[in-house]
XYZ file of C-alpha atoms in Angstrom:
641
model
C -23.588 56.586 263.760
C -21.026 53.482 263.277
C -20.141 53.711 266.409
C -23.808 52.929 267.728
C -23.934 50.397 265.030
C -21.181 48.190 266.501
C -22.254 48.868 269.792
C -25.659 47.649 268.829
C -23.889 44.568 267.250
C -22.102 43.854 270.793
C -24.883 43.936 272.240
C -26.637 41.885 270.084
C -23.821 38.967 270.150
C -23.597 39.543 273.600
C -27.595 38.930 273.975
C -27.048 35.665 271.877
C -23.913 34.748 273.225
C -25.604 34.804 277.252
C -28.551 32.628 275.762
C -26.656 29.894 273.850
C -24.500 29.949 277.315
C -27.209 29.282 279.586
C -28.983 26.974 276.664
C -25.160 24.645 278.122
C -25.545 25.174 281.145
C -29.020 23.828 281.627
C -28.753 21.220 279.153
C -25.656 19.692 280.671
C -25.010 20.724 283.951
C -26.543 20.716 287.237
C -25.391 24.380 288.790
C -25.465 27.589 287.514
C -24.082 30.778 287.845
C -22.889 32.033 291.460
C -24.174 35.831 290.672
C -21.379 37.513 291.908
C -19.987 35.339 294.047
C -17.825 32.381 293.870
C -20.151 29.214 293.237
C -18.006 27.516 296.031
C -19.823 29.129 298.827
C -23.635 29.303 297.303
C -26.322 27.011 296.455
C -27.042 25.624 293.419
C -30.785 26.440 292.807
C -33.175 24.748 290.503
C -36.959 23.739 290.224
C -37.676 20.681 291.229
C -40.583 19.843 288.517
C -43.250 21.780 287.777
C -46.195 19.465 289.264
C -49.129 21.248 288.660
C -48.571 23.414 285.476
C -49.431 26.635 285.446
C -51.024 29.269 288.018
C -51.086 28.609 290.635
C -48.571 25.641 291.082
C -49.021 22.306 293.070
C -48.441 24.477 296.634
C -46.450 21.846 297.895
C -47.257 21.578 302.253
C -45.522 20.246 304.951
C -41.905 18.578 303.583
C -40.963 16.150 305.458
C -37.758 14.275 306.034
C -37.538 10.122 306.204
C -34.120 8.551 305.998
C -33.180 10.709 303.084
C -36.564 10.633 301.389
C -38.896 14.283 301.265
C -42.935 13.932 301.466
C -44.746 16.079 301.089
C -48.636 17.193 299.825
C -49.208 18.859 297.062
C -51.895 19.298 294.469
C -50.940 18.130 290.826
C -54.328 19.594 289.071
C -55.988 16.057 288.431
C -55.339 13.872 291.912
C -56.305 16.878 294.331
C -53.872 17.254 297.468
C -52.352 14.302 297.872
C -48.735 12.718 299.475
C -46.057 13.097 296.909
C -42.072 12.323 297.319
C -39.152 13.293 296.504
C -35.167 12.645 296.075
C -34.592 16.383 294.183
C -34.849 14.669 290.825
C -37.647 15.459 287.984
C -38.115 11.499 287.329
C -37.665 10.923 291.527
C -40.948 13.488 292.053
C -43.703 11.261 292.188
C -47.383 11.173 293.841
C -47.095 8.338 296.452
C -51.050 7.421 295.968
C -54.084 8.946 295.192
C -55.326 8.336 298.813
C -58.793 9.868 298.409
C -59.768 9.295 294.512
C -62.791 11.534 294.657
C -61.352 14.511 296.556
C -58.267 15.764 298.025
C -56.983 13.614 300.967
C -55.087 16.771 302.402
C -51.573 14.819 304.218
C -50.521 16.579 307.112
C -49.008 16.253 310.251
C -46.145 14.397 308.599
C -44.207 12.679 310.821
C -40.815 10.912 311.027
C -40.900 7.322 313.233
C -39.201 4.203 312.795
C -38.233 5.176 309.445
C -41.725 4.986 308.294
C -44.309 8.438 307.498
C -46.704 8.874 310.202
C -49.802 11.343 308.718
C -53.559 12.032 309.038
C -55.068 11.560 305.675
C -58.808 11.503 304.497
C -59.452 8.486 302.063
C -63.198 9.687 301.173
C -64.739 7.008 303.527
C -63.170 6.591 306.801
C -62.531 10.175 307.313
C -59.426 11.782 308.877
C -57.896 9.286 310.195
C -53.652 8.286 311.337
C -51.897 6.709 307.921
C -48.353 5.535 307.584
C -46.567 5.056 304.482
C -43.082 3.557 303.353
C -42.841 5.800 300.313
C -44.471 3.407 297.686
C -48.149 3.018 296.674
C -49.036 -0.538 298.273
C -47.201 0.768 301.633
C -49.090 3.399 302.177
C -51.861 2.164 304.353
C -54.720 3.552 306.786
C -53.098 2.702 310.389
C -56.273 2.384 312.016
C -59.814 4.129 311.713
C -59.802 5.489 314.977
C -63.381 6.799 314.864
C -65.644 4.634 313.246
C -68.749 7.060 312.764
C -66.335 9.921 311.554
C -62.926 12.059 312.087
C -60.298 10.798 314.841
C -58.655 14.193 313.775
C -55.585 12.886 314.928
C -53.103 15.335 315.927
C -50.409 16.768 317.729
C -47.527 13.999 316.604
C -45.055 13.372 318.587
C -42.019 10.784 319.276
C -41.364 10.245 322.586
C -39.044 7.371 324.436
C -39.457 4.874 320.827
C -43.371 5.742 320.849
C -45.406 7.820 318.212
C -47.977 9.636 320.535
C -50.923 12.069 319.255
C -53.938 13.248 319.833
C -57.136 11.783 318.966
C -60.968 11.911 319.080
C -63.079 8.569 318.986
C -66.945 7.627 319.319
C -66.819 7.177 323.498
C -64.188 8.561 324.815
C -63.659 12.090 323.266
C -60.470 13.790 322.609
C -57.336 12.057 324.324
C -54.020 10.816 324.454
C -52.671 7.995 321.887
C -50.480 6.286 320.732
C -49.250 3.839 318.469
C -46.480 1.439 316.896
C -47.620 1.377 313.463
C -50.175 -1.179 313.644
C -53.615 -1.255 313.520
C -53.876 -3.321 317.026
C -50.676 -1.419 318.239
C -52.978 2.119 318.210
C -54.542 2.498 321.358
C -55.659 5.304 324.193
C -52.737 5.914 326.686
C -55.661 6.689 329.354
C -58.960 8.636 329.392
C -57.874 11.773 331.064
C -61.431 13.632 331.111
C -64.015 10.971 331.177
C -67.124 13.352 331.157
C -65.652 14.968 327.946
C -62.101 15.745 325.970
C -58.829 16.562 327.937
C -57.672 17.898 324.766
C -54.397 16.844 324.832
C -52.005 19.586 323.273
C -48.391 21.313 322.744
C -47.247 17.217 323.307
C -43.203 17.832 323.996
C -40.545 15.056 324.994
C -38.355 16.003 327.763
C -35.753 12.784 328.614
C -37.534 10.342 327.232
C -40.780 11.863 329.183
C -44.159 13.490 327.229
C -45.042 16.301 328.444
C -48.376 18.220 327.443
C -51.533 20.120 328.345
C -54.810 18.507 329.507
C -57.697 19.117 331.119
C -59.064 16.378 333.233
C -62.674 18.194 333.533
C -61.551 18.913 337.517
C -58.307 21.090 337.372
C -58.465 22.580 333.982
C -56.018 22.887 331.350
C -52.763 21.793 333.839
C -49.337 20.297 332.815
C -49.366 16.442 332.624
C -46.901 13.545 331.310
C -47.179 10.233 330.185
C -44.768 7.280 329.425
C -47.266 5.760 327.679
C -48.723 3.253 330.120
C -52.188 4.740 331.787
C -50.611 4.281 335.317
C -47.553 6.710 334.067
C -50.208 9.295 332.630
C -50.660 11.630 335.704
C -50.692 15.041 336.548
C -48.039 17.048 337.175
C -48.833 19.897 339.014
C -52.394 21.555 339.334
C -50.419 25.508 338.783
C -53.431 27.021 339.271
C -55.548 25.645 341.616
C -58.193 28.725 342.363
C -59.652 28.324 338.194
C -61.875 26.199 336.503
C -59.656 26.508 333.447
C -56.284 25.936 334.921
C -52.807 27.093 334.272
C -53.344 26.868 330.591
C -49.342 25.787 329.767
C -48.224 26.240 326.697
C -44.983 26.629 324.193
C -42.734 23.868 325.912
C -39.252 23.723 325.102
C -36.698 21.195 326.279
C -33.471 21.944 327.774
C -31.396 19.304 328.671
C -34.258 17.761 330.155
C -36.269 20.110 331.543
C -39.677 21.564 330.214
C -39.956 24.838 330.390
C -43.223 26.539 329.606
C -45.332 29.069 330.289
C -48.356 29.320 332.527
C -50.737 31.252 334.435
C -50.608 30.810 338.418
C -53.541 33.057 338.742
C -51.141 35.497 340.727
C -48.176 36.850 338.247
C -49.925 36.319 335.275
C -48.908 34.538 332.275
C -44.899 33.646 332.973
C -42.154 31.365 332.371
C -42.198 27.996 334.465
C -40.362 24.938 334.510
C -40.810 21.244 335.595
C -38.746 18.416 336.140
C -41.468 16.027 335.889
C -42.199 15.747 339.673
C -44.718 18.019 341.563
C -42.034 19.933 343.844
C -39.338 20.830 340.627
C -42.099 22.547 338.965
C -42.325 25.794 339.321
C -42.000 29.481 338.350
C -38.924 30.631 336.951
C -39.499 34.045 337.529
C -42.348 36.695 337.397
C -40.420 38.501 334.744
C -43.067 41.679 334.838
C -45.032 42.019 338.255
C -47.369 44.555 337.168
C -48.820 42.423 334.863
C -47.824 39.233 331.943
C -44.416 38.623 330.322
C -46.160 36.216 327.896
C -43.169 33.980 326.933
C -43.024 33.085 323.808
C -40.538 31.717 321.118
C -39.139 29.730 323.601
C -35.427 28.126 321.537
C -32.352 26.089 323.120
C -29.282 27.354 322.644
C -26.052 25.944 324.318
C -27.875 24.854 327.169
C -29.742 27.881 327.775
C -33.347 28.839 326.994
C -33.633 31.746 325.115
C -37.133 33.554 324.360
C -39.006 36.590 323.800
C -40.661 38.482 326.833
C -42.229 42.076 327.869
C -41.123 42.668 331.136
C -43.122 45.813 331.513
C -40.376 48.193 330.678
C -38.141 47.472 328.025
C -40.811 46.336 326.178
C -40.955 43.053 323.809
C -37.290 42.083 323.890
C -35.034 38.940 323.739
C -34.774 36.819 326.870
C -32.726 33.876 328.236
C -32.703 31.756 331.353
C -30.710 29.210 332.796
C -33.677 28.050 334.849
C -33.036 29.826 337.738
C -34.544 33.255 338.893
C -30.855 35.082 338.933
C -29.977 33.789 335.705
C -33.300 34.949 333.729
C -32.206 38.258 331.886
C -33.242 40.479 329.273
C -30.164 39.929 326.976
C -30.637 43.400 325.120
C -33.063 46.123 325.004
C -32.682 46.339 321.212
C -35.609 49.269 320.647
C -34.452 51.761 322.980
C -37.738 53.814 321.406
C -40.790 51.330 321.531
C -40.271 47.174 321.411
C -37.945 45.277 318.936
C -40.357 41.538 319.338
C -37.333 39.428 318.473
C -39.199 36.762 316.292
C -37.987 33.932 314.042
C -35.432 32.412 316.808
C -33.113 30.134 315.231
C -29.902 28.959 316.181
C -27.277 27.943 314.232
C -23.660 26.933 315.053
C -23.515 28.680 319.061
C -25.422 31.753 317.494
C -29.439 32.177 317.435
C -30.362 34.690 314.111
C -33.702 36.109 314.397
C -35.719 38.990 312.947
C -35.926 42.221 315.204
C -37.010 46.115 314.957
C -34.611 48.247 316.224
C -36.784 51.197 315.794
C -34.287 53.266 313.485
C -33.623 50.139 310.352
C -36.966 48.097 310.430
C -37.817 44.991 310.935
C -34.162 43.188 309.897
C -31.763 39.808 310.667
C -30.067 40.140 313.838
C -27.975 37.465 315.733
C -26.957 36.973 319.210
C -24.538 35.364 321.354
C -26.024 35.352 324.636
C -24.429 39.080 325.098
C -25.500 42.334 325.562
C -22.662 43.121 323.222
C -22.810 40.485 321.040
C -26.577 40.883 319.976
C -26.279 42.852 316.674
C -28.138 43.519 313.614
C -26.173 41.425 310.562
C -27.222 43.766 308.107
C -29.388 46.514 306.878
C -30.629 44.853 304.156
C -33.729 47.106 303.175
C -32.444 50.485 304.117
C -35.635 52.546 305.651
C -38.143 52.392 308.501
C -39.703 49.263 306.688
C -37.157 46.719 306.709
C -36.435 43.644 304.665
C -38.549 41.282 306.341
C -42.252 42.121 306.181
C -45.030 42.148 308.319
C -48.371 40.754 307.659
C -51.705 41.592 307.221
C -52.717 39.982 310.786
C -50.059 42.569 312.116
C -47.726 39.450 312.562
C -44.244 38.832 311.997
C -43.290 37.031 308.209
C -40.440 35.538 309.622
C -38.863 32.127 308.065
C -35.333 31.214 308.884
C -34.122 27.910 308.613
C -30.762 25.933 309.892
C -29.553 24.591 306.553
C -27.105 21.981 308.050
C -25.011 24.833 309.753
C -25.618 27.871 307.309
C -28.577 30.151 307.786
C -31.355 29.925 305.211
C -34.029 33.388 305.212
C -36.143 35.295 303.162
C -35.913 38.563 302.674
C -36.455 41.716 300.352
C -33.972 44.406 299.268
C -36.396 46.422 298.255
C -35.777 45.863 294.460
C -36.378 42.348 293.450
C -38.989 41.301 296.300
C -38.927 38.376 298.634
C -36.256 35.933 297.667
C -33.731 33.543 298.769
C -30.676 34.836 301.309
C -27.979 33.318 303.221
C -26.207 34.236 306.159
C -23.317 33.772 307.699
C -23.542 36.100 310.159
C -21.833 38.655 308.676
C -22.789 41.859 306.862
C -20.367 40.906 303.812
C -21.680 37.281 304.297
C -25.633 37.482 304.279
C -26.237 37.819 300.442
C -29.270 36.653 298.046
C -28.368 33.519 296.737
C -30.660 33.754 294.014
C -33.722 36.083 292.129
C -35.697 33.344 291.306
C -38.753 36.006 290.562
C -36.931 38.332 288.714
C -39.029 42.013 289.410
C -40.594 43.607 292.667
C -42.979 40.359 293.491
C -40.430 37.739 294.657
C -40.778 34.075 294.520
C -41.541 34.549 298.196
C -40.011 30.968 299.100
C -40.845 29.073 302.509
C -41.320 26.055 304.171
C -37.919 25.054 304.242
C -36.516 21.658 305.053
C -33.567 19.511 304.138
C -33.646 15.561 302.762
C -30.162 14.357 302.125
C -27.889 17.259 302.175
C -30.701 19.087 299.862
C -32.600 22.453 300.691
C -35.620 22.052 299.308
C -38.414 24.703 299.718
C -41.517 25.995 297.334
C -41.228 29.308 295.317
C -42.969 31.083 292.857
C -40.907 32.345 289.700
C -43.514 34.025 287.874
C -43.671 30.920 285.004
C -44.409 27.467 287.163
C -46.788 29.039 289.545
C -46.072 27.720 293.571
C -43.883 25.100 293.026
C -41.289 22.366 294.706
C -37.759 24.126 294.291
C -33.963 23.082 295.592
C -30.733 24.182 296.386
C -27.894 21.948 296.253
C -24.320 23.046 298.560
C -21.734 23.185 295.585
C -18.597 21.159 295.557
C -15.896 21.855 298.293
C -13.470 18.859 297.926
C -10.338 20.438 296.327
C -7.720 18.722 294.476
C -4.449 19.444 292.922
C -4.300 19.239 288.589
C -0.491 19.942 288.028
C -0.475 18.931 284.947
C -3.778 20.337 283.096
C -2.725 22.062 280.087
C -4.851 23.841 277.538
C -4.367 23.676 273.472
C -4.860 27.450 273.514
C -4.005 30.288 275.768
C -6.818 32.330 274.111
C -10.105 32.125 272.064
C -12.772 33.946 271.046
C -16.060 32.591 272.577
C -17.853 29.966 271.098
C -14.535 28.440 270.149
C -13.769 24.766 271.090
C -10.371 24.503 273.749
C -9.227 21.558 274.135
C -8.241 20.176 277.511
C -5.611 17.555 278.532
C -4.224 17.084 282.034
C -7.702 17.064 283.371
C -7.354 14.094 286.627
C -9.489 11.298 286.239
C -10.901 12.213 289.651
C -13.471 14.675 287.707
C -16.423 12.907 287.371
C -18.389 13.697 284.731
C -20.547 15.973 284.251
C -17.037 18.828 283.912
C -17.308 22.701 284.210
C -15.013 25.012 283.642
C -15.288 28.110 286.125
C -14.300 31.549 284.149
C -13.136 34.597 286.599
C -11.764 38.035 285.484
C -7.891 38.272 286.608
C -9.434 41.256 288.709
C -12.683 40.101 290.772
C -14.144 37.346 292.178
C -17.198 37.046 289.689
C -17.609 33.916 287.665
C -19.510 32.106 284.662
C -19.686 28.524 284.058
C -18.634 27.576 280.688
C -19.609 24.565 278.866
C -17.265 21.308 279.359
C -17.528 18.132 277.238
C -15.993 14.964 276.330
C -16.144 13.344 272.606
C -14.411 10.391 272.088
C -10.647 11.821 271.993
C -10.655 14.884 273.655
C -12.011 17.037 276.160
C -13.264 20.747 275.538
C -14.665 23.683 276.804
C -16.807 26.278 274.630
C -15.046 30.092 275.417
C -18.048 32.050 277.480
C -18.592 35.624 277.033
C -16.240 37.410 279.224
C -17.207 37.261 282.805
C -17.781 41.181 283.179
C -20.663 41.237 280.848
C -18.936 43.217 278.296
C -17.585 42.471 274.816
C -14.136 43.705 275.171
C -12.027 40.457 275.768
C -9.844 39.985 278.660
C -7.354 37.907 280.755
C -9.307 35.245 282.946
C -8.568 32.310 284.875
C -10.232 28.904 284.264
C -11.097 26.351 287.506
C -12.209 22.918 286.299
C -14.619 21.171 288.418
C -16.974 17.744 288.188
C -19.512 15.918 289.665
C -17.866 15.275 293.023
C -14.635 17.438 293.054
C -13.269 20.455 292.049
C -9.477 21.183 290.652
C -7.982 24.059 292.548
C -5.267 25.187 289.754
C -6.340 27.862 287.655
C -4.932 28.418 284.434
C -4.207 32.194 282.333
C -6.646 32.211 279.564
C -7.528 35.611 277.060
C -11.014 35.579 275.771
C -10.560 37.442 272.401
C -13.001 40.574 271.609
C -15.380 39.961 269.554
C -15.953 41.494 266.435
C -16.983 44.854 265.592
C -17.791 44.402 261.662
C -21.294 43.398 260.791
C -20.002 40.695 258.495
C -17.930 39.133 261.141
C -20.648 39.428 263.530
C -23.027 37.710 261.349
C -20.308 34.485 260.623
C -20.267 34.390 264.309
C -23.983 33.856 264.382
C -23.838 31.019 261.832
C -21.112 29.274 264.123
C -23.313 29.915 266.854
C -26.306 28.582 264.788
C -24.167 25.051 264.065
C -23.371 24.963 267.729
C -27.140 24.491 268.465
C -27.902 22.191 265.519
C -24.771 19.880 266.446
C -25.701 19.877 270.255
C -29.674 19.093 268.847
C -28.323 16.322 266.688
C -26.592 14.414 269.448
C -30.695 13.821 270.466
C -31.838 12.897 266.908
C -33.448 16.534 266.702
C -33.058 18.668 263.025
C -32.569 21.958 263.053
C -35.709 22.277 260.786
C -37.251 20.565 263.514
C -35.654 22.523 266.087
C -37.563 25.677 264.214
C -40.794 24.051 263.685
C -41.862 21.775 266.258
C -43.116 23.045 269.208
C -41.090 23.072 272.443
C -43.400 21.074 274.156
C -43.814 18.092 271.804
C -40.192 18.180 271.686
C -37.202 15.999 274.016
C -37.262 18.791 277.175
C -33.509 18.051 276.685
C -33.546 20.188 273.712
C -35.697 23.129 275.152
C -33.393 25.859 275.501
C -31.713 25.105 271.941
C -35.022 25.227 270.229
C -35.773 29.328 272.645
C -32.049 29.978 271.012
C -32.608 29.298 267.512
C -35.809 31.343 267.313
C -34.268 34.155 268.698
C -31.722 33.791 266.401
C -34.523 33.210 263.605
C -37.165 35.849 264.467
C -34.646 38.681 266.207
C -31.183 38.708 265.866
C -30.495 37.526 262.579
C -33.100 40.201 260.944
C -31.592 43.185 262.684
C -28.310 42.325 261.916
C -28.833 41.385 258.442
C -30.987 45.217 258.600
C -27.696 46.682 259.497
């Protein structure tokens, strides 16, 4: 029986040790743990802010990247959809303008050009119409209203050759091809393709400095066209398919050093790839991949000068693809479902490697990478053991596939099978494709998508089972090393919650300082809370870094805002106690802890106990969940013991 007893006691200080820990950690610092893993080569990941309180979140839409600035739309429960930015900061989270006071104005088609956000909007009055904004309230402005009696619709954005073309309808004309330089007078029609109705401009590419699109001109059908933005350089490129009233039908263009490559209908081999130069004679059919019937190209990616793509050639099923453009050097890379099809999906290269989800028939849908090789086109890693797989399917029988090029690392969700969809990386190894965080702790997930970066930031929206669907981040920690010869500690041992003091520390360290904590044996680290008063600096002993109570050597990395000291320094975290009394006078020093740390923002610890959280500095949040812990749990049992 007193054996259980001090075990319960660990336990108990161990519960309230991890609590006043993390209570640091998100009061002072802006990482966190690195869950098993040394911090060095994960993300930092945080929430944003929590726009719209409660279920179901803001749902932030279509983040967009200008000069270092994220928009986006989201809904903040009063405003309705509106534009929002961001710069990854709480205060720096802002609603641009409440474009459409009486309704939602629903952003979208956000679009990079000249520095400036290009967008179709709805304002209540003019309909949907092109906007532009500079990130502030008075410069974000209706471009032009396209269609005075009601939506221009405009979309399809895209920069081609210094001009922002789209896709718009208007009172006489129909639906055709725009464009515009940002000014009302600067937004015209590029030329009225299909004067008896819309040419329905669509899939609008740039090859070279060249547009490249679908139309249908009301003779030839849907055909491939281009435009340089002048009506006399709008023309047709080819009619493919001369022998229908609804034409070639191209679609998903990709550029490869300059060319477009496509797919179309000839009316002879079905729906295959093609390619065009531009000019009538260098567009053609790259090859009639499956002659007894379509190929339908899809996922068309650029890779190292290649096309790559997904294709059914008739035998091998739904597989991965590349082409060089010519007929010879168009190959099925790798029959990876030797049973059925694998329908490669998701392709996304980073580095000289494309990742991309596949079914191999015998692991489930999974991440798999390829170099261009039959032998180098592998699965990374079995991450949900089974027929299943870790990346789902959905409902419409398609393919739930998000990866994303994080400035050279691979960004994916995925499930494991235990704690639902969450956030992975990938290096393209099976040791190096690990979750990076359970933001959704349990079998739901946070499920987080729409991934994009702004400034060296990963930004993407998540659920976490408190905030509802919500902005969220994830910050590359520091990799600049530098020597600290001469850091020195005033103890070589402690037990936690004691105060070290540190001297030695280079000046280098911006503030704010952490001190990483690692077992002598493993690679798993805690961050442990680093100060400065007004002689010395300190750092607050953790709970040892295995999770138990039963002390231990460690070494200690110190690390700041911008750089991180690469010496590590022998340090024994002292077991904690076993008697109740001793375990009770730790509670009390843990109990000053939070009222000196509350003090430093004017806060009592009476106040601490009875003022709400919410009507209380959000700096002192976690210290106010910690003392009534303390108060309403852990001081009652142990005082029961």
């Amino acid at each position: 029986m007193e054996y259980k007893n001090i075990h319960r006691v660990r336990e108990i200080i161990r519960v309230t040790l991890s609590i006043t820990l993390i209570c640091f950690i998100f009061l002072f610092l802006p990482w966190q743990s690195s869950n098993g893993q040394d911090s060095a080569d994960s993300l930092d990941v945080l929430l944003v802010k929590d726009i719209n309180p409660g279920s179901p979140g803001s749902l932030i839409n279509s983040p967009t990247d200008v000069n270092g600035t994220l928009f986006f739309a989201a809904n903040d429960g009063q405003t309705g959809q509106e534009l929002w930015i961001t710069d990854g900061t709480d205060e720096g989270t802002q609603l641009v303008k409440d474009i459409n006071p009486n309704g939602d104005s629903t952003p979208r088609e956000l679009t990079s050009f000249g520095g400036v956000l290009f967008f179709e909007a709805n304002d209540g009055e003019n309909g949907s119409e092109l906007w532009r904004s500079d990130g502030t309230e008075s410069g974000t402005q209706l471009v032009a209203d396209i269609n005075a009696s009601g939506d221009s619709d405009p979309g399809d954005l895209k920069v081609s050759n210094g001009t922002l073309f789209f896709a718009a309808t208007d009172t006489s004309s129909g639906r055709e091809l725009w464009k515009t330089d940002g000014t009302e007078a600067g937004t015209v029609m590029v030329y009225d393709i299909n004067t008896e109705g819309d040419s329905n401009p669509s899939y609008l590419s740039n090859a070279n400095g060249t547009l490249f699109f679908s139309a249908d001109d009301g003779i030839n059908g849907s055909e491939l066209w281009k435009s340089d933005g002048t009506e006399s350089g709008t023309q047709l490129v080819q009619n493919i398919n001369p022998n229908s009233d609804t034409g070639s039908n191209p679609s998903f263009f990709k550029s490869v050093d300059g060319i477009i490559f496509f797919r179309a209908n000839d009316g002879s081999n079905g729906t295959e790839l093609w390619k065009s130069d531009g000019t009538e004679s260098g567009t053609q059919l790259v090859q009639n991949i499956n002659t007894d019937g379509e190929s339908f190209p899809r996922e068309l990616t650029s890779l190292n000068g290649l096309l790559f793509f997904v294709a059914d050639d008739g035998n091998s099923g739904t597989e991965l693809w590349k082409s060089d453009g010519t007929e010879t050097g168009t190959q099925l890379v790798k029959d990876i479902n030797d049973f059925s099809f694998s329908t490669p999906d998701g392709l996304t290269p980073v580095g000289d490697m494309l990742f991309f989800s596949a079914d191999d028939g015998l692991n489930g849908r999974e991440l798999w990478k390829s170099d261009g090789t039959e032998n180098g086109t592998v699965l990374v890693k079995d991450i949900n053991p089974g027929l299943i797989g870790s990346i789902a399917t959905t409902q419409e029988g398609g393919f739930d596939t998000e990866l994303f090029n994080n400035n050279g690392t691979l960004i994916f969700r995925a499930d494991e099978g235990t704690n639902g969809a969450e956030l992975w990386t990938s290096d393209g190894t099976e040791s190096g494709t690990t979750l990076i965080q359970d933001i959704n702790p349990g079998a739901e997930g946070s499920i987080p998508r729409q991934f994009s970066n702004s400034n060296g930031i990963l930004f993407f929206r998540a659920f976490d089972g408190t905030n509802g669907d919500e902005l969220w981040k994830g910050e590359a920690d520091i990799q600049n090393l530098i020597s600290c010869p001469d850091l020195q500690l005033a103890s070589s041992s402690g037990e936690p919650i004691d105060e070290i003091n540190i001297s030695g520390l280079p000046t280098e360290l911006i503030e704010p300082l952490a001190a990483e904590v690692f077992p002598v044996d493993a690679d798993t680290s805690i961050t442990a809370f680093t100060a400065r008063d007004t002689s010395n600096t300190f750092f607050v002993v953790p709970i040892h870094p295995n999770g138990t109570a039963d002390g231990g050597g460690v070494k200690i990395r110190f690390r700041g805002a911008n750089l991180k000291c690469e010496k590590t320094t022998p340090f024994t975290i002292e077991p904690l106690p076993e008697a109740d009394g001793e375990a009770l006078a730790l509670l009390d020093s843990l109990e000053n802890a939070i009222e000196f740390k509350a003090g430093l923002n004017d806060i009592s610890l009476q106040e601490l106990r009875e003022i709400s959280p919410n009507d209380l500095p959000k700096i002192t949040w976690p210290l106010a969940i910690a003392q009534r812990v303390i108060d309403n749990t852990l001081r009652p049992e142990l005082e029961a013991e």
